[in-house]
Amino acid sequence: MFVGEYAHSIDSKGRLTVPAKFRQDFEAGLVMTAGLDHCLWIFTREGWERFAGKLGSLPSGKADARTLTRFFFSQASDSVPDRQGRVLVPENLRQLASLDGDAIIVGVNDRLEVWEPKAWGAFKSEQQANLTTIAEELGDFGI
């Protein structure tokens, strides 16, 4: 399970260092893709396979299912971190998430999210005000 919030940076070669706490989880490799809310998602290979299986089970006759599948797969990049725990963030993904220099890595259960720091701060501030309402709406799911 991935938890916490970590400040890191993307170096001049476009590499992001995976937090030391999680490096062992990604030794076999990772898959990075565009996420929702203008951030990036990083999965372990096993986590990606589970996510890909869910996408694959969507009805291909539905336009929204095809759109989601195309979006996540077309933006995906698989790699193995180097010995320092660094992984290349492809240019298209850096642009999509407006990453240039600093980054915030957030543990979100089965994946990491990579955010531009100001975007993460704005998202947290905005959603903090809505947490009670969101929790009430998700009450039927046992939250």
Coordinates of N, CA and C in Angstrom, one line a residue:
M1 N 0.8 -1.2 0.0 CA 0.0 0.0 0.0 C 0.9 1.2 0.0
F2 N 0.6 2.2 -0.9 CA 1.4 3.4 -1.0 C 0.6 4.5 -0.2
V3 N 1.3 5.2 0.7 CA 0.7 6.3 1.5 C 1.8 7.4 1.6
G4 N 1.3 8.6 1.9 CA 2.2 9.7 2.2 C 2.3 10.7 1.0
E5 N 3.0 11.7 1.3 CA 3.3 12.8 0.4 C 4.8 13.1 0.4
Y6 N 5.4 13.2 -0.7 CA 6.8 13.4 -0.8 C 7.2 14.5 -1.8
A7 N 8.1 15.4 -1.4 CA 8.6 16.4 -2.3 C 9.8 15.9 -3.0
H8 N 9.8 15.9 -4.3 CA 11.0 15.5 -5.1 C 11.1 16.5 -6.3
S9 N 12.1 16.2 -7.1 CA 12.3 17.1 -8.3 C 12.6 16.2 -9.5
I10 N 12.4 16.8 -10.7 CA 12.7 16.1 -11.9 C 14.0 16.8 -12.4
D11 N 15.0 16.0 -12.7 CA 16.3 16.6 -13.1 C 16.3 17.0 -14.5
S12 N 17.4 17.6 -14.9 CA 17.5 18.2 -16.3 C 17.3 17.1 -17.4
K13 N 17.5 15.9 -17.1 CA 17.3 14.8 -18.0 C 15.9 14.2 -18.0
G14 N 15.0 14.8 -17.2 CA 13.6 14.3 -17.1 C 13.4 13.2 -16.2
R15 N 14.4 12.9 -15.3 CA 14.2 11.8 -14.4 C 13.7 12.2 -13.0
L16 N 12.8 11.3 -12.5 CA 12.2 11.5 -11.2 C 12.7 10.4 -10.3
T17 N 13.0 10.8 -9.1 CA 13.5 9.8 -8.1 C 12.3 9.2 -7.3
V18 N 12.1 7.9 -7.3 CA 11.0 7.3 -6.6 C 11.4 7.4 -5.1
P19 N 10.5 7.7 -4.2 CA 10.8 7.8 -2.8 C 11.5 6.5 -2.3
A20 N 12.5 6.6 -1.5 CA 13.3 5.5 -1.0 C 12.4 4.4 -0.4
K21 N 11.3 4.9 0.3 CA 10.4 4.0 1.0 C 9.7 3.0 0.0
F22 N 9.6 3.3 -1.3 CA 8.9 2.5 -2.2 C 9.8 1.9 -3.3
R23 N 11.1 2.1 -3.3 CA 11.9 1.7 -4.4 C 11.9 0.1 -4.5
Q24 N 11.9 -0.6 -3.4 CA 11.8 -2.0 -3.5 C 10.6 -2.5 -4.3
D25 N 9.5 -1.8 -4.1 CA 8.2 -2.2 -4.8 C 8.3 -2.1 -6.3
F26 N 9.2 -1.2 -6.8 CA 9.4 -1.0 -8.2 C 10.6 -1.6 -8.8
E27 N 11.4 -2.4 -8.1 CA 12.6 -3.0 -8.6 C 12.3 -3.8 -9.9
A28 N 11.2 -4.5 -10.0 CA 10.9 -5.3 -11.2 C 10.4 -4.4 -12.3
G29 N 10.2 -3.1 -12.1 CA 9.7 -2.2 -13.1 C 8.4 -1.5 -12.7
L30 N 8.0 -0.6 -13.5 CA 6.8 0.2 -13.3 C 6.2 0.6 -14.6
V31 N 4.9 1.0 -14.5 CA 4.3 1.6 -15.6 C 3.8 3.0 -15.2
M32 N 4.1 4.0 -15.9 CA 3.7 5.4 -15.7 C 2.7 5.8 -16.8
T33 N 1.6 6.4 -16.4 CA 0.7 6.9 -17.4 C 0.0 8.2 -17.0
A34 N -0.7 8.8 -17.9 CA -1.5 10.0 -17.5 C -2.6 9.5 -16.5
G35 N -2.8 10.3 -15.5 CA -3.8 10.0 -14.6 C -4.9 11.0 -14.8
L36 N -5.9 11.0 -13.9 CA -7.0 12.0 -13.9 C -6.5 13.2 -13.1
D37 N -7.2 14.3 -13.3 CA -7.0 15.5 -12.6 C -5.6 16.1 -12.9
H38 N -5.0 15.9 -14.0 CA -3.8 16.5 -14.5 C -2.6 16.0 -13.7
C39 N -2.6 14.8 -13.2 CA -1.4 14.2 -12.6 C -1.0 13.0 -13.3
L40 N 0.1 12.4 -12.9 CA 0.5 11.1 -13.5 C 0.3 10.0 -12.5
W41 N 0.1 8.8 -13.0 CA -0.1 7.6 -12.2 C 1.1 6.7 -12.4
I42 N 1.6 6.1 -11.3 CA 2.7 5.2 -11.4 C 2.3 3.9 -10.7
F43 N 2.3 2.8 -11.5 CA 1.9 1.5 -10.9 C 3.1 0.5 -10.9
T44 N 3.1 -0.4 -10.0 CA 4.0 -1.5 -10.1 C 3.5 -2.3 -11.3
R45 N 4.3 -3.2 -11.8 CA 3.9 -4.0 -13.0 C 2.7 -4.8 -12.7
E46 N 2.6 -5.4 -11.5 CA 1.5 -6.1 -11.1 C 0.2 -5.3 -10.9
G47 N 0.4 -4.1 -10.4 CA -0.7 -3.1 -10.2 C -1.2 -2.7 -11.6
W48 N -0.3 -2.5 -12.5 CA -0.7 -2.1 -13.9 C -1.5 -3.3 -14.5
E49 N -1.1 -4.5 -14.3 CA -1.8 -5.6 -14.9 C -3.2 -5.7 -14.4
R50 N -3.4 -5.4 -13.1 CA -4.7 -5.4 -12.5 C -5.6 -4.3 -13.1
F51 N -5.0 -3.1 -13.2 CA -5.7 -2.0 -13.8 C -6.0 -2.2 -15.2
A52 N -5.1 -2.8 -16.0 CA -5.3 -3.1 -17.4 C -6.4 -4.1 -17.5
G53 N -6.4 -5.1 -16.6 CA -7.5 -6.1 -16.7 C -8.9 -5.5 -16.5
K54 N -9.0 -4.5 -15.6 CA -10.2 -3.8 -15.4 C -10.6 -3.0 -16.6
L55 N -9.6 -2.3 -17.2 CA -9.9 -1.6 -18.5 C -10.4 -2.6 -19.6
G56 N -9.7 -3.7 -19.6 CA -10.0 -4.7 -20.6 C -11.4 -5.4 -20.5
S57 N -11.9 -5.3 -19.3 CA -13.2 -5.9 -19.0 C -14.4 -4.9 -19.3
L58 N -14.0 -3.7 -19.7 CA -15.1 -2.7 -20.0 C -15.6 -3.1 -21.4
P59 N -16.9 -2.8 -21.6 CA -17.5 -3.2 -22.9 C -17.0 -2.3 -24.0
S60 N -16.3 -2.9 -25.0 CA -15.7 -2.2 -26.1 C -16.7 -1.5 -27.0
G61 N -18.0 -1.9 -26.9 CA -19.0 -1.3 -27.7 C -19.4 0.1 -27.1
K62 N -19.0 0.4 -25.9 CA -19.3 1.7 -25.3 C -18.2 2.7 -25.7
A63 N -18.5 3.9 -26.2 CA -17.6 4.9 -26.6 C -16.7 5.4 -25.4
D64 N -17.3 5.5 -24.2 CA -16.6 6.0 -23.0 C -15.5 5.0 -22.6
A65 N -15.9 3.7 -22.7 CA -14.9 2.6 -22.4 C -13.7 2.7 -23.4
R66 N -14.0 2.8 -24.6 CA -12.9 2.9 -25.6 C -12.0 4.1 -25.4
T67 N -12.7 5.2 -25.0 CA -11.9 6.5 -24.7 C -11.0 6.3 -23.5
L68 N -11.5 5.8 -22.4 CA -10.7 5.5 -21.3 C -9.5 4.6 -21.6
T69 N -9.8 3.5 -22.3 CA -8.8 2.5 -22.6 C -7.7 3.2 -23.5
R70 N -8.1 3.9 -24.5 CA -7.1 4.6 -25.4 C -6.3 5.6 -24.6
F71 N -7.0 6.3 -23.7 CA -6.3 7.4 -23.0 C -5.2 6.8 -22.1
F72 N -5.5 5.8 -21.3 CA -4.5 5.2 -20.4 C -3.4 4.4 -21.1
F73 N -3.8 3.6 -22.1 CA -2.8 2.8 -22.7 C -1.9 3.6 -23.7
S74 N -2.4 4.6 -24.4 CA -1.6 5.4 -25.3 C -0.6 6.3 -24.6
Q75 N -0.8 6.6 -23.3 CA 0.1 7.5 -22.6 C 1.0 6.7 -21.7
A76 N 0.9 5.4 -21.6 CA 1.6 4.5 -20.7 C 3.1 4.4 -21.2
S77 N 4.0 4.3 -20.2 CA 5.4 4.1 -20.5 C 5.9 3.1 -19.4
D78 N 6.5 2.0 -19.8 CA 7.0 1.1 -18.8 C 8.6 1.2 -18.7
S79 N 9.1 1.1 -17.5 CA 10.5 1.2 -17.4 C 10.9 0.6 -16.0
V80 N 12.2 0.5 -15.8 CA 12.8 0.0 -14.6 C 13.7 1.1 -14.0
P81 N 13.5 1.5 -12.7 CA 14.3 2.6 -12.1 C 15.8 2.2 -12.1
D82 N 16.6 3.2 -12.2 CA 18.1 2.9 -12.2 C 18.5 2.7 -10.7
R83 N 19.8 2.5 -10.5 CA 20.2 2.1 -9.1 C 20.0 3.2 -8.1
Q84 N 19.8 4.5 -8.5 CA 19.5 5.6 -7.6 C 18.0 5.7 -7.4
G85 N 17.2 4.8 -8.1 CA 15.7 4.9 -7.9 C 15.1 5.9 -8.9
R86 N 15.9 6.4 -9.9 CA 15.3 7.4 -10.8 C 14.7 6.7 -12.0
V87 N 13.6 7.3 -12.5 CA 12.9 6.8 -13.7 C 12.6 8.0 -14.6
L88 N 12.8 7.8 -15.9 CA 12.5 8.8 -16.9 C 11.0 9.1 -17.0
V89 N 10.7 10.4 -16.9 CA 9.3 10.8 -17.1 C 9.3 11.3 -18.6
P90 N 8.6 10.6 -19.5 CA 8.6 11.0 -20.9 C 8.1 12.4 -21.0
E91 N 8.6 13.1 -22.0 CA 8.2 14.5 -22.3 C 6.7 14.7 -22.4
N92 N 6.0 13.8 -23.1 CA 4.6 14.0 -23.2 C 3.9 14.0 -21.9
L93 N 4.4 13.1 -20.9 CA 3.7 13.1 -19.6 C 4.1 14.3 -18.8
R94 N 5.4 14.7 -18.9 CA 5.8 16.0 -18.2 C 4.9 17.1 -18.6
Q95 N 4.6 17.2 -19.9 CA 3.8 18.3 -20.4 C 2.4 18.2 -19.9
L96 N 1.8 17.0 -20.0 CA 0.5 16.7 -19.6 C 0.2 17.2 -18.1
A97 N 1.2 16.9 -17.2 CA 1.1 17.2 -15.8 C 1.7 18.5 -15.4
S98 N 2.2 19.3 -16.4 CA 2.9 20.6 -16.2 C 4.1 20.4 -15.2
L99 N 4.8 19.4 -15.4 CA 6.0 19.1 -14.5 C 7.2 19.7 -15.1
D100 N 7.9 20.6 -14.3 CA 9.1 21.2 -14.7 C 9.9 21.6 -13.5
G101 N 10.7 20.7 -13.0 CA 11.5 20.9 -11.8 C 10.9 20.1 -10.6
D102 N 10.2 20.8 -9.7 CA 9.7 20.2 -8.5 C 8.5 19.4 -8.8
A103 N 8.3 18.4 -8.0 CA 7.1 17.5 -8.1 C 6.7 17.0 -6.7
I104 N 5.5 16.7 -6.6 CA 5.0 16.1 -5.3 C 4.5 14.6 -5.7
I105 N 5.0 13.7 -5.0 CA 4.6 12.3 -5.2 C 3.7 11.9 -4.0
V106 N 2.5 11.4 -4.4 CA 1.5 11.1 -3.4 C 1.2 9.6 -3.5
G107 N 1.2 8.9 -2.3 CA 0.8 7.5 -2.2 C -0.7 7.4 -2.2
V108 N -1.3 6.7 -3.1 CA -2.7 6.5 -3.2 C -3.1 5.0 -3.3
N109 N -2.8 4.3 -2.2 CA -3.2 2.9 -2.1 C -2.4 2.0 -3.0
D110 N -2.9 1.9 -4.3 CA -2.3 0.9 -5.2 C -1.4 1.6 -6.2
R111 N -1.2 2.9 -6.1 CA -0.4 3.6 -7.1 C 0.2 4.8 -6.4
L112 N 1.2 5.4 -7.1 CA 1.7 6.7 -6.8 C 1.1 7.7 -7.8
E113 N 0.9 8.9 -7.3 CA 0.5 10.0 -8.2 C 1.6 11.0 -8.2
V114 N 1.9 11.7 -9.3 CA 2.9 12.7 -9.4 C 2.2 14.0 -9.9
W115 N 2.4 15.0 -9.0 CA 1.7 16.3 -9.2 C 2.7 17.4 -9.3
E116 N 2.3 18.4 -10.1 CA 3.0 19.7 -10.1 C 2.6 20.3 -8.7
P117 N 3.6 20.8 -7.9 CA 3.3 21.3 -6.6 C 2.2 22.3 -6.4
K118 N 2.1 23.3 -7.2 CA 1.0 24.3 -7.1 C -0.4 23.6 -7.4
A119 N -0.4 22.7 -8.4 CA -1.6 22.0 -8.7 C -2.1 21.1 -7.6
W120 N -1.1 20.4 -6.9 CA -1.4 19.6 -5.8 C -2.0 20.4 -4.6
G121 N -1.3 21.5 -4.4 CA -1.8 22.4 -3.3 C -3.2 23.0 -3.5
A122 N -3.5 23.4 -4.8 CA -4.8 23.9 -5.1 C -5.8 22.7 -5.0
F123 N -5.5 21.5 -5.5 CA -6.4 20.4 -5.4 C -6.7 20.1 -3.9
K124 N -5.7 20.1 -3.1 CA -5.9 19.8 -1.6 C -6.8 20.8 -1.0
S125 N -6.5 22.1 -1.3 CA -7.3 23.2 -0.7 C -8.8 23.1 -1.1
E126 N -9.0 22.9 -2.4 CA -10.3 22.8 -2.9 C -11.1 21.7 -2.3
Q127 N -10.5 20.5 -2.3 CA -11.2 19.3 -1.9 C -11.3 19.2 -0.3
Q128 N -10.5 19.9 0.4 CA -10.6 19.9 1.9 C -12.0 20.4 2.3
A129 N -12.4 21.5 1.6 CA -13.7 22.1 1.9 C -14.9 21.1 1.5
N130 N -14.6 20.1 0.7 CA -15.7 19.2 0.2 C -15.7 17.9 0.9
L131 N -14.7 17.6 1.8 CA -14.5 16.3 2.3 C -15.8 15.7 3.0
T132 N -16.4 16.5 3.8 CA -17.6 16.1 4.6 C -18.7 15.7 3.6
T133 N -18.9 16.5 2.6 CA -20.0 16.2 1.6 C -19.6 14.9 0.8
I134 N -18.4 14.8 0.4 CA -17.9 13.6 -0.3 C -18.1 12.4 0.6
A135 N -17.7 12.4 1.8 CA -17.9 11.3 2.7 C -19.3 10.9 2.9
E136 N -20.2 11.9 3.0 CA -21.6 11.6 3.1 C -22.2 10.9 1.9
E137 N -21.7 11.4 0.7 CA -22.2 10.8 -0.6 C -21.7 9.4 -0.8
L138 N -20.5 9.1 -0.2 CA -20.0 7.7 -0.3 C -20.3 6.8 0.8
G139 N -21.2 7.3 1.7 CA -21.6 6.5 2.9 C -22.1 5.2 2.6
D140 N -22.8 5.0 1.4 CA -23.4 3.7 1.0 C -22.3 2.7 0.7
F141 N -21.0 3.2 0.5 CA -19.9 2.3 0.2 C -19.1 1.9 1.4
G142 N -19.6 2.3 2.6 CA -19.0 2.0 3.9 C -17.9 2.9 4.3
I143 N -17.9 4.1 3.7 CA -16.8 5.1 4.0 C -17.3 5.9 5.2

